[in-house]
Structures are given as structure tokens and as C-alpha cells.
Coordinates of C-alpha atoms and ligand atoms in Angstrom, one line a residue:
X295 CA 1.1 13.0 20.3
X296 CA 2.1 9.8 22.0
X297 CA -0.4 7.3 23.2
X298 CA -0.6 7.6 27.0
X299 CA -1.5 4.6 29.2
X300 CA -4.7 6.3 30.3
X301 CA -5.8 6.8 26.7
X302 CA -4.9 3.2 25.8
X303 CA -6.7 1.8 28.9
X304 CA -9.8 3.8 28.0
X305 CA -9.7 2.2 24.5
X306 CA -9.1 -1.3 25.8
X307 CA -12.0 -1.0 28.2
X308 CA -14.3 -0.2 25.3
X309 CA -13.7 -3.3 23.1
X310 CA -15.4 -6.6 23.5
X311 CA -12.6 -8.8 24.7
X312 CA -12.8 -12.2 26.4
X313 CA -10.6 -13.2 29.3
X314 CA -8.1 -11.3 31.4
X315 CA -5.6 -8.9 29.9
X316 CA -2.2 -10.3 30.9
X317 CA 0.2 -8.4 28.6
X318 CA 0.2 -5.4 26.3
X319 CA 3.1 -3.9 24.3
X320 CA 3.8 -1.8 21.3
X321 CA 4.1 -4.0 18.2
X322 CA 5.4 -4.2 14.7
X323 CA 7.3 -1.7 12.6
X324 CA 4.4 0.3 11.0
X325 CA 5.0 4.0 10.4
X326 CA 1.4 5.2 10.2
X327 CA -0.7 3.9 13.1
X328 CA 0.2 3.2 16.7
X329 CA 0.0 -0.6 17.0
X330 CA -0.2 -2.7 20.2
X331 CA -0.3 -6.4 20.8
X332 CA -2.6 -7.4 23.7
X333 CA -2.7 -10.9 25.2
X334 CA -5.7 -12.3 27.1
X335 CA -5.9 -15.3 29.3
X336 CA -9.1 -17.1 28.6
X337 CA -9.6 -19.5 31.5
X338 CA -9.2 -23.1 30.4
X339 CA -8.8 -22.1 26.7
X340 CA -5.3 -20.7 26.7
X341 CA -4.1 -17.3 25.4
X342 CA -5.8 -15.1 22.9
X343 CA -3.9 -12.3 21.1
X344 CA -5.3 -9.2 19.5
X345 CA -4.0 -6.2 17.6
X346 CA -5.1 -2.8 18.8
X347 CA -4.4 0.3 16.8
X348 CA -4.8 4.0 17.3
X349 CA -5.4 5.3 13.8
X350 CA -3.5 8.1 12.3
X351 CA -6.0 10.9 11.8
X352 CA -3.5 13.4 10.4
X353 CA -3.1 11.2 7.3
X354 CA -6.5 9.7 7.3
X355 CA -8.9 12.6 7.9
X356 CA -12.1 10.6 7.5
X357 CA -11.6 7.6 9.8
X358 CA -15.3 6.7 9.7
X359 CA -15.1 6.3 5.9
X360 CA -11.9 4.4 6.2
X361 CA -13.4 1.9 8.6
X362 CA -16.5 1.6 6.4
X363 CA -14.1 0.5 3.6
X364 CA -12.3 -2.0 5.9
X365 CA -15.5 -3.4 7.2
X366 CA -17.0 -3.8 3.7
X367 CA -13.9 -5.4 2.3
X368 CA -13.1 -7.7 5.2
X369 CA -16.6 -9.0 5.6
X370 CA -16.8 -9.7 1.9
X371 CA -13.4 -11.5 1.9
X372 CA -14.6 -13.6 4.9
X373 CA -17.6 -14.8 3.0
X374 CA -15.5 -15.6 -0.1
X375 CA -12.8 -17.4 1.9
X376 CA -15.5 -19.6 3.5
X377 CA -17.1 -20.3 0.2
X378 CA -13.7 -21.4 -1.1
X379 CA -13.0 -23.6 1.9
X380 CA -10.2 -21.4 3.3
X381 CA -9.6 -20.3 6.9
X382 CA -11.3 -16.9 7.4
X383 CA -9.5 -16.4 10.7
X384 CA -6.1 -16.4 9.0
X385 CA -6.7 -15.3 5.4
X386 CA -8.3 -11.9 6.1
X387 CA -8.3 -9.3 8.8
X388 CA -11.2 -9.7 11.3
X389 CA -12.5 -6.7 13.1
X390 CA -13.3 -7.1 16.8
X391 CA -16.2 -4.8 17.7
X392 CA -16.6 -2.4 20.6
X393 CA -18.9 -3.1 23.6
X394 CA -21.3 -0.7 21.8
X395 CA -21.1 -3.1 18.8
X396 CA -19.3 -0.6 16.6
X397 CA -16.3 -1.4 14.4
X398 CA -14.1 1.3 16.0
X399 CA -14.0 3.3 19.2
X400 CA -13.7 7.1 19.4
X401 CA -12.0 8.0 22.7
X402 CA -12.5 11.1 24.9
X403 CA -9.6 12.9 23.0
X404 CA -11.3 12.3 19.7
X405 CA -8.8 9.6 18.6
X406 CA -10.0 6.6 16.7
X407 CA -9.2 3.0 17.7
X408 CA -9.8 -0.4 16.1
X409 CA -9.0 -4.0 16.9
X410 CA -8.2 -7.0 14.8
X411 CA -7.9 -10.7 15.7
X412 CA -4.2 -11.6 15.7
X413 CA -3.1 -13.8 12.8
X414 CA -1.3 -16.7 14.5
X415 CA 1.6 -18.6 13.0
X416 CA 2.6 -16.0 10.4
X417 CA 5.1 -13.2 10.1
X418 CA 5.3 -9.9 8.2
X419 CA 8.8 -9.3 6.9
X420 CA 10.3 -5.8 6.6
X421 CA 13.0 -6.8 4.1
X422 CA 12.9 -8.9 1.0
X423 CA 15.4 -11.6 1.9
X424 CA 15.0 -13.9 -1.0
X425 CA 13.2 -13.7 -4.4
X426 CA 10.5 -16.0 -3.1
X427 CA 9.4 -13.4 -0.5
X428 CA 8.7 -11.0 -3.4
X429 CA 6.9 -13.8 -5.3
X430 CA 4.7 -14.6 -2.3
X431 CA 3.7 -11.0 -1.9
X432 CA 2.7 -10.9 -5.6
X433 CA 0.5 -14.0 -5.2
X434 CA -1.1 -12.6 -2.1
X435 CA -1.9 -9.2 -3.6
X436 CA -3.1 -11.1 -6.7
X437 CA -5.4 -13.3 -4.5
X438 CA -6.7 -10.1 -2.9
X439 CA -7.6 -8.8 -6.3
X440 CA -9.2 -12.1 -7.4
X441 CA -11.3 -12.5 -4.3
X442 CA -12.5 -8.9 -4.6
X443 CA -13.0 -8.9 -8.3
X444 CA -16.8 -8.7 -8.0
X445 CA -16.8 -6.2 -5.2
X446 CA -18.5 -3.0 -6.1
X447 CA -15.3 -0.9 -6.1
X448 CA -17.2 2.4 -6.7
X449 CA -18.9 2.1 -3.3
X450 CA -15.5 2.4 -1.6
X451 CA -14.5 5.8 -0.2
X452 CA -11.3 7.5 -1.5
X453 CA -9.4 7.6 1.8
X454 CA -6.8 9.9 0.2
X455 CA -8.4 11.9 -2.5
X456 CA -6.8 11.7 -5.9
X457 CA -4.1 9.3 -4.6
X458 CA -3.2 8.1 -8.1
X459 CA -4.7 10.8 -10.1
X460 CA -1.5 11.2 -12.0
X461 CA -3.0 13.8 -14.3
X462 CA -4.0 16.0 -11.3
X463 CA -0.6 15.5 -9.8
X464 CA 1.0 16.7 -13.0
X465 CA -0.9 19.9 -12.7
X466 CA 0.2 20.3 -9.0
X467 CA 3.7 19.8 -10.2
X468 CA 3.5 22.6 -12.9
X469 CA 2.1 25.0 -10.3
X470 CA 5.0 24.2 -8.0
X471 CA 7.5 25.0 -10.8
X472 CA 5.7 28.2 -11.5
X473 CA 5.6 29.3 -7.9
X474 CA 9.1 28.1 -7.2
X475 CA 8.8 29.2 -3.6
X476 CA 12.3 28.0 -2.7
X477 CA 14.1 29.3 -5.7
X478 CA 15.2 25.8 -6.6
X479 CA 13.6 25.4 -10.1
X480 CA 16.6 26.6 -12.1
X481 CA 18.9 24.1 -10.4
X482 CA 16.6 21.2 -11.4
X483 CA 15.7 22.2 -15.0
X484 CA 16.8 18.8 -16.3
X485 CA 14.4 16.9 -14.0
X486 CA 11.6 19.4 -14.7
X487 CA 12.1 18.9 -18.4
X488 CA 11.9 15.1 -17.8
X489 CA 8.5 15.5 -16.3
X490 CA 7.2 17.8 -19.0
X491 CA 8.4 15.4 -21.7
X492 CA 6.4 12.7 -20.0
X493 CA 3.0 14.3 -19.9
X494 CA 1.6 11.4 -21.9
X495 CA 2.6 9.0 -19.1
X496 CA 0.7 11.2 -16.6
X497 CA -2.4 11.1 -18.8
X498 CA -2.6 7.6 -20.1
X499 CA -4.6 5.8 -17.4
X500 CA -6.9 8.7 -16.7
X501 CA -7.8 9.0 -20.3
X502 CA -8.5 5.3 -20.7
X503 CA -10.6 5.2 -17.5
X504 CA -12.6 8.1 -18.7
X505 CA -13.1 6.3 -22.1
X506 CA -14.5 3.3 -20.2
X507 CA -11.6 1.1 -21.3
X508 CA -10.5 0.0 -17.8
X509 CA -12.5 -1.5 -14.9
X510 CA -12.4 0.2 -11.6
X511 CA -10.9 -2.3 -9.1
X512 CA -10.6 -2.6 -5.3
X513 CA -6.9 -1.6 -4.9
X514 CA -4.7 -1.8 -1.8
X515 CA -2.3 1.0 -2.5
X516 CA 0.4 0.0 -0.1
X517 CA 1.5 -3.2 -1.6
X518 CA 4.8 -3.7 0.2
X519 CA 6.1 -7.0 1.6
X520 CA 5.4 -6.1 5.3
X521 CA 1.7 -5.7 4.5
X522 CA 1.5 -9.5 3.8
X523 CA 1.5 -12.2 6.5
X524 CA 3.6 -15.2 5.5
X525 CA 2.9 -18.5 7.1
X526 CA 5.7 -19.7 9.4
X527 CA 5.3 -23.3 8.4
X528 CA 4.6 -23.2 4.6
X529 CA 6.4 -20.0 3.7
X530 CA 3.3 -19.0 1.7
X531 CA 1.7 -15.6 1.8
X532 CA -1.7 -16.1 3.5
X533 CA -3.2 -12.7 4.2
X534 CA -3.1 -9.1 3.0
X535 CA -3.1 -6.7 6.0
X536 CA -3.0 -2.9 6.4
X537 CA -6.2 -1.9 4.6
X538 CA -6.1 1.8 5.3
X539 CA -5.5 2.8 1.7
X540 CA -8.0 0.4 0.1
X541 CA -9.7 2.5 -2.5
X542 CA -11.3 2.3 -5.9
X543 CA -8.4 2.2 -8.4
X544 CA -6.6 0.4 -11.2
X545 CA -5.0 -3.1 -10.8
X546 CA -2.0 -1.9 -12.9
X547 CA -1.2 0.7 -10.2
X548 CA -1.0 -1.8 -7.4
X549 CA 1.1 -4.0 -9.6
X550 CA 3.2 -1.0 -10.7
X551 CA 3.9 0.3 -7.3
X552 CA 5.2 -3.1 -6.2
X553 CA 7.6 -3.1 -9.1
X554 CA 8.7 0.5 -8.5
X555 CA 10.1 -0.3 -5.1
X556 CA 10.5 -4.1 -5.1
X557 CA 12.2 -4.7 -8.4
X558 CA 14.7 -1.8 -8.2
X559 CA 18.3 -2.8 -7.8
X560 CA 19.0 0.3 -5.7
X561 CA 17.6 2.1 -2.7
X562 CA 14.9 4.7 -3.2
X563 CA 17.4 7.4 -2.2
X564 CA 20.6 6.0 -3.8
X565 CA 23.0 8.7 -4.9
X566 CA 25.0 6.5 -7.3
X567 CA 22.5 6.2 -10.1
X568 CA 24.6 3.5 -11.8
X569 CA 23.3 1.2 -9.1
X570 CA 19.6 1.9 -9.9
X571 CA 17.8 -0.2 -12.5
X572 CA 14.7 -2.3 -12.9
X573 CA 15.6 -6.0 -12.4
X574 CA 13.9 -8.0 -15.1
X575 CA 14.1 -11.3 -13.2
X576 CA 12.2 -9.7 -10.3
X577 CA 9.8 -8.1 -12.7
X578 CA 9.1 -11.5 -14.2
X579 CA 8.7 -13.2 -10.8
X580 CA 6.3 -10.6 -9.5
X581 CA 4.3 -10.5 -12.8
X582 CA 4.0 -14.3 -12.6
X583 CA 2.8 -14.3 -9.0
X584 CA 0.4 -11.5 -9.4
X585 CA -1.2 -12.8 -12.5
X586 CA -1.4 -16.3 -11.0
X587 CA -3.0 -14.9 -7.9
X588 CA -5.5 -12.9 -9.9
X589 CA -6.7 -16.2 -11.3
X590 CA -8.1 -15.0 -14.6
X591 CA -10.0 -12.1 -13.1
X592 CA -8.1 -9.4 -14.9
X593 CA -8.9 -8.4 -18.5
X594 CA -6.3 -9.1 -21.2
X595 CA -5.9 -5.3 -21.5
X596 CA -5.2 -4.9 -17.8
X597 CA -2.5 -7.5 -18.0
X598 CA -1.1 -6.0 -21.2
X599 CA -0.8 -2.6 -19.4
X600 CA 1.2 -3.9 -16.5
X601 CA 4.5 -2.5 -17.8
X602 CA 2.7 0.8 -18.2
X603 CA 1.6 0.5 -14.6
X604 CA 5.2 0.1 -13.5
X605 CA 6.2 3.2 -15.5
X606 CA 3.2 5.3 -14.4
X607 CA 3.7 4.6 -10.7
X608 CA 7.5 5.2 -10.9
X609 CA 7.0 8.4 -12.9
X610 CA 4.3 9.6 -10.5
X611 CA 6.4 8.9 -7.5
X612 CA 9.4 10.8 -8.9
X613 CA 7.2 13.7 -9.9
X614 CA 5.9 13.8 -6.3
X615 CA 9.4 13.9 -4.8
X616 CA 10.4 16.7 -7.2
X617 CA 7.2 18.6 -6.4
X618 CA 8.0 18.3 -2.7
X619 CA 11.6 19.4 -3.3
X620 CA 10.3 22.5 -5.1
X621 CA 7.7 23.2 -2.4
X622 CA 10.3 23.0 0.4
X623 CA 10.1 19.4 1.6
X624 CA 7.0 19.5 3.7
X625 CA 5.4 16.2 2.7
X626 CA 8.1 13.6 2.6
X627 CA 10.4 13.5 5.7
X628 CA 14.0 14.3 4.7
X629 CA 17.1 13.1 6.5
X630 CA 19.7 15.1 4.5
X631 CA 20.0 18.0 2.2
X632 CA 18.4 17.5 -1.3
X633 CA 17.0 14.1 -0.1
X634 CA 13.8 14.5 -2.2
X635 CA 15.8 15.5 -5.2
X636 CA 17.9 12.3 -4.8
X637 CA 14.8 10.3 -4.5
X638 CA 13.3 11.9 -7.6
X639 CA 16.4 11.1 -9.5
X640 CA 16.3 7.4 -8.7
X641 CA 12.7 7.2 -9.8
X642 CA 13.5 8.9 -13.1
X643 CA 16.5 6.7 -13.6
X644 CA 14.1 3.7 -13.2
X645 CA 11.7 5.2 -15.7
X646 CA 14.5 5.6 -18.2
X647 CA 15.6 2.0 -17.5
X648 CA 12.1 0.7 -18.1
X649 CA 11.9 2.6 -21.3
X650 CA 15.1 1.0 -22.4
X651 CA 13.8 -2.4 -21.4
X652 CA 10.3 -1.9 -22.7
X653 CA 10.3 -4.7 -25.3
X654 CA 11.6 -7.1 -22.7
X655 CA 8.9 -6.1 -20.2
X656 CA 6.2 -6.6 -22.8
X657 CA 7.6 -10.0 -23.7
X658 CA 7.6 -11.1 -20.1
X659 CA 4.0 -10.1 -19.6
X660 CA 3.0 -11.8 -22.9
X661 CA 4.1 -15.1 -21.5
X662 CA 1.5 -14.9 -18.7
X663 CA -1.3 -13.2 -20.7
X664 CA -2.9 -16.4 -21.9
Ligands
LIG832 P1 2.6 0.9 7.5 O1 3.8 1.7 7.9 O2 2.9 -0.3 6.6 O3 1.5 1.8 6.9 P2 0.8 0.7 9.7 O4 1.2 1.6 10.8 O5 -0.4 1.1 8.9 O6 2.0 0.2 8.8 P3 -0.1 -2.1 10.0 O7 0.6 -2.5 8.8 O8 -1.6 -2.2 10.0 O9 0.4 -0.7 10.5 O10 0.4 -3.0 11.3 C1 1.8 -2.9 11.7 C2 2.3 -4.3 11.9 O11 1.5 -5.0 12.9 C3 2.3 -5.2 10.7 O12 3.4 -5.0 9.9 C4 2.2 -6.6 11.3 O13 3.5 -7.0 11.7 C5 1.4 -6.4 12.6 N1 0.0 -6.7 12.4 C6 -1.0 -5.9 12.0 N2 -2.2 -6.5 12.0 C7 -1.9 -7.8 12.4 C8 -2.8 -9.0 12.6 N3 -4.1 -8.9 12.4 N4 -2.2 -10.1 13.0 C9 -0.8 -10.1 13.3 N5 0.0 -9.1 13.1 C10 -0.5 -7.9 12.6
LIG833 MG1 1.7 -1.8 7.3
LIG834 MG1 -0.4 1.3 6.8

């Protein structure tokens, strides 16, 4: 349900804030958590802003584990940033603790709240307005990977179990086709055949990981532009935010998901598939930024597999849309009839386009794999 004033006031009273609260308002355009901006007046020292969030416990059913991840990663980043002479107040999220000295507060309704220092002088943008925005997000997510390269990824909790277990998602898809609870399977045979013909794409990373050929990394898993803070003065990406989906995973998947939605020439639900393709200039730009940001921390093999990351993430996403369509649209919110089918089709069109441009993609990556 909605956040009531009473519930919010209870939360606010339980964090360790300085000064007098002079303003509070809903903030940002996030879709998952309820985010507020609080402003405090600290006598003689001006204004202090903080971000307060009620966490989404429908999506994240283990908030304690999630906050353990956030605390682990942000304190590690803070240390690294200080070592590198950076500004730890602006280049990572900083948790503000509760009066009981805990990293989150559980209110009397059982909801979870957390607080971050507000990152001043920077903005998170919802829309890519110019190619440099996309490049900046690539550098920032690459930096995130670089700084966390030696973090013990296997100690992180999986906040959404099997999030990019493409192999397992393939099995779920096959069950959905078999069950065909909505009687829709016959009408989407072409799309079903597309998935079945790509079983190798579903398996490739799982098999390599099992064979010990790929390192487990700290991955972000929501690598979109508005999860980056861009400095208002310099225009540079300074901080990765929104760490709810930080999990052990594969670098190629973070990279690939960014390409999937950021390098597409069409909207995710475009009906006119002739408008949907993977833009090679944007692919090049993102690859350049990401690999630069990673600063030599990725293996040659991980870099070589980046086009595959783009293909796997796009295929997986299309398969999930199709699964949801077959199961009756209960996971992804739909705003029109066949919306999930339309979304599935754009993703498969992108996969086909990547297959057609495979040599070009490899060539682009090779330039940066030195
Ligand atoms: P999403 O829909 O991307 O999952 P979310 O609901 O998980 O979003 P966040 O991304 O954590 O929410 O925060 C929402 C918005 O609040 C951000 O896009 C950003 O504009 C702002 N924001 C979050 N944390 C900070 C911070 N520490 N400093 C400044 N602004 C912030
Ligand atoms: Mg966000
Ligand atoms: Mg989020």
C-alpha cells in the first residue's frame, strides 16, 4: 500500500539525523521503492539532504540479505575510493544508520526503511539525450566493476534467485508452452520455435561457469542510465546507485543488458519491427566506455564474450516476455492487448539483428581487447 505520513514519521524518527527537518517530499522516478528527499537545517552549517526509501518487499523478499549486500559493497567501495584519492561522499552510496546503529529500520507494520546521504551536484537522467550519456553510464558501470574486482562475489546473496540463470529460465519457458494455460501457444508457434532453436544461447554461460572458465563477479543487474549520477559541472558519471539487485553474476550480463535496451533503435514494445535494430555506433561507444572503466580487471575471455552477453541478455528477456504471455501476463505489467508478445518480438528481432552483425560486433570488441 501507500506510505502514510504516520508510517513515514515513525521511520524518520528512528534514523540518526542531525538538525531540524524542514522539508520532506517524494523524490525521483524509481519504480520499485518509495523514495523521499528529506532536508535538514543544521544550525550554522546550512542544509543537509538525505534520501529515505521504503524498500519493496514484494519484489525483494529478503530485505536483510539485500541490505547485507548493500552494506558490504558500499563500505568496500568507500575504502577503495579513499585509497584512490576519490571523494567517498559522492562516488558511492553511503548508508545512514538508525538510532539503534543498524543499516535499516523495520517499522511497526513490518516494512523496511533505509537512508542514504544525498549526492549533491549530480543528476540521474531518465532518458538518453545524447550518445555521451550512454558512454558515461558505460564508464561508471565499468568503474564499479573495476573497484569491486577483488570483492568476494560469492559472499553476496542472490536477492532474486536465479535472476540470470538463462538455462533454468529456458526450462520454465518449456513448461509454460506445455501447460499453455491461456491457449495461446498455437498462435505464437513462430516465436516458440525461435526459442527452441536457440537452446545453445540459453546454455552457453551456465556451461562455461560450471566448467570454471568464467569468474564470478559483483554485478549490478539494473544497469540503466538513471541508476547513474552524472556530475552537473563536468558531465561525467560519478556514482552507481540503486544497488538492490547487486548479486554474484557475470560481467558480460551487466554489459549485455545495457546493450539490449540502450543500443536498440526502437522502443522495447515497438510494433513496427523494421524500426528495431542494434545500433553498432552505440554498441561501440558502450563497449569502449565499459572496457575503459573496467581498467584491465576483466579477463580477455570476458571481453571477447561481450557480444555474446548482449545476445544472451536479449534472448533471455524475449523468452521471459513470451513466457509471461503464455502464462497470462502476471509478471510484467501490460498496458494493451498482446503487449508482452510485442515486447518479445522486439527482443527476438534484436537477437536476429545481432546475429546478422556478429562479425562487426566481434570486430568492435577486438579493438578494445588489448
Ligand atoms: P528503479 O525503478 O530504477 O529500480 P528504485 O525505485 O529502486 O528505482 P532508486 O533508483 O534507488 O529507486 O532511487 C530513485 C531515484 O532517487 C534515483 O533515480 C535518483 O534520482 C534518486 N536517488 C537515489 N539515491 C540517491 C542519492 N543517494 N543521492 C541523490 N539522489 C538519489
Ligand atoms: Mg533506480
Ligand atoms: Mg531499483
